[in-house]
PDB file of C-alpha atoms in Angstrom:
ATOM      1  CA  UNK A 197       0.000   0.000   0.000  1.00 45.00           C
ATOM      2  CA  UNK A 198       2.794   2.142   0.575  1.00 49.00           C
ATOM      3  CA  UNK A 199       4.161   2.603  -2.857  1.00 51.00           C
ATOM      4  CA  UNK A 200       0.715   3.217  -4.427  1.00 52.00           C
ATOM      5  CA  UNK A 201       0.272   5.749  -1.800  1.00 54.00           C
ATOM      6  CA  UNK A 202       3.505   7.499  -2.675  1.00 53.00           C
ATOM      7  CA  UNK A 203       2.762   7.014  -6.539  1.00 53.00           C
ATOM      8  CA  UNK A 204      -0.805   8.806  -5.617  1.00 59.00           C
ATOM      9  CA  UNK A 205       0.782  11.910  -4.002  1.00 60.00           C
ATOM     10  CA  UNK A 206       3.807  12.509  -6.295  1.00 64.00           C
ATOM     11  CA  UNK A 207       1.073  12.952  -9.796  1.00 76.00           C
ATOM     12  CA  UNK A 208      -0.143  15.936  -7.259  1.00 85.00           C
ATOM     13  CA  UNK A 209       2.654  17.573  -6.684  1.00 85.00           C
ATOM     14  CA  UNK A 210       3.917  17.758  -9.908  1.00 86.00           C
ATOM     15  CA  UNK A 211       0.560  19.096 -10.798  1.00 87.00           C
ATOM     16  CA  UNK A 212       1.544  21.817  -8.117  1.00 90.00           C
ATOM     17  CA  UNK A 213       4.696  22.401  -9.664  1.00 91.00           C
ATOM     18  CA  UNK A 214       3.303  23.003 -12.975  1.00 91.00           C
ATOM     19  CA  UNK A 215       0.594  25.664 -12.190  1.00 93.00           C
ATOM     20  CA  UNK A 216       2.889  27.642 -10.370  1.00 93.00           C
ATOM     21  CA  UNK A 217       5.187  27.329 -12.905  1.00 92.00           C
ATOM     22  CA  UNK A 218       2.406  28.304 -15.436  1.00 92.00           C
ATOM     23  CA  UNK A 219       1.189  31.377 -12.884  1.00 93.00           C
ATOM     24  CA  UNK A 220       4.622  32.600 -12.784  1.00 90.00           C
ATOM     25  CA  UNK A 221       5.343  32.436 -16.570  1.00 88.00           C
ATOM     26  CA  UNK A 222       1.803  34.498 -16.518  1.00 90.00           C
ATOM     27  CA  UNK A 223       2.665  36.889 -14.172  1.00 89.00           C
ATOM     28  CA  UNK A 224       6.308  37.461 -15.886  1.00 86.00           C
ATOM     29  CA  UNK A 225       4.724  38.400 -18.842  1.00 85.00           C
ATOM     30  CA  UNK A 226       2.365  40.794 -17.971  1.00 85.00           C
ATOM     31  CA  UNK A 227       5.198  42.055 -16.000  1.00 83.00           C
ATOM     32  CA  UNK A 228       7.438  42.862 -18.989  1.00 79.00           C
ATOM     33  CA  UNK A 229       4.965  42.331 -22.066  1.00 69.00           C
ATOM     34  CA  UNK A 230       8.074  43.283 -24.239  1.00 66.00           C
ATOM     35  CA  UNK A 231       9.528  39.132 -23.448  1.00 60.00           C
ATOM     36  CA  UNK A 232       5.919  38.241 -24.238  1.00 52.00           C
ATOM     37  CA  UNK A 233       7.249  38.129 -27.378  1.00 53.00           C
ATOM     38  CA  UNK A 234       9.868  36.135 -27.286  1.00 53.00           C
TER      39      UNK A 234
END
């Protein structure tokens, strides 16, 4: 049960990861709309 249990929680987290990755890339560019661009 263990190892299903960890295999549940780490999907999550990279899920985590990503959107604040995503909100960051979001907030970056409306920072400096210029890189936008790029």
């Amino acid at each position: 049960m263990v190892p299903s249990d960890v295999s549940d929680k780490t999907p999550s987290a990279l899920l985590l990861v990503a959107r604040l990755h995503v909100d960051l890339c979001r907030l970056a560019s409306a920072m400096c709309p210029a890189r936008a661009a790029f």
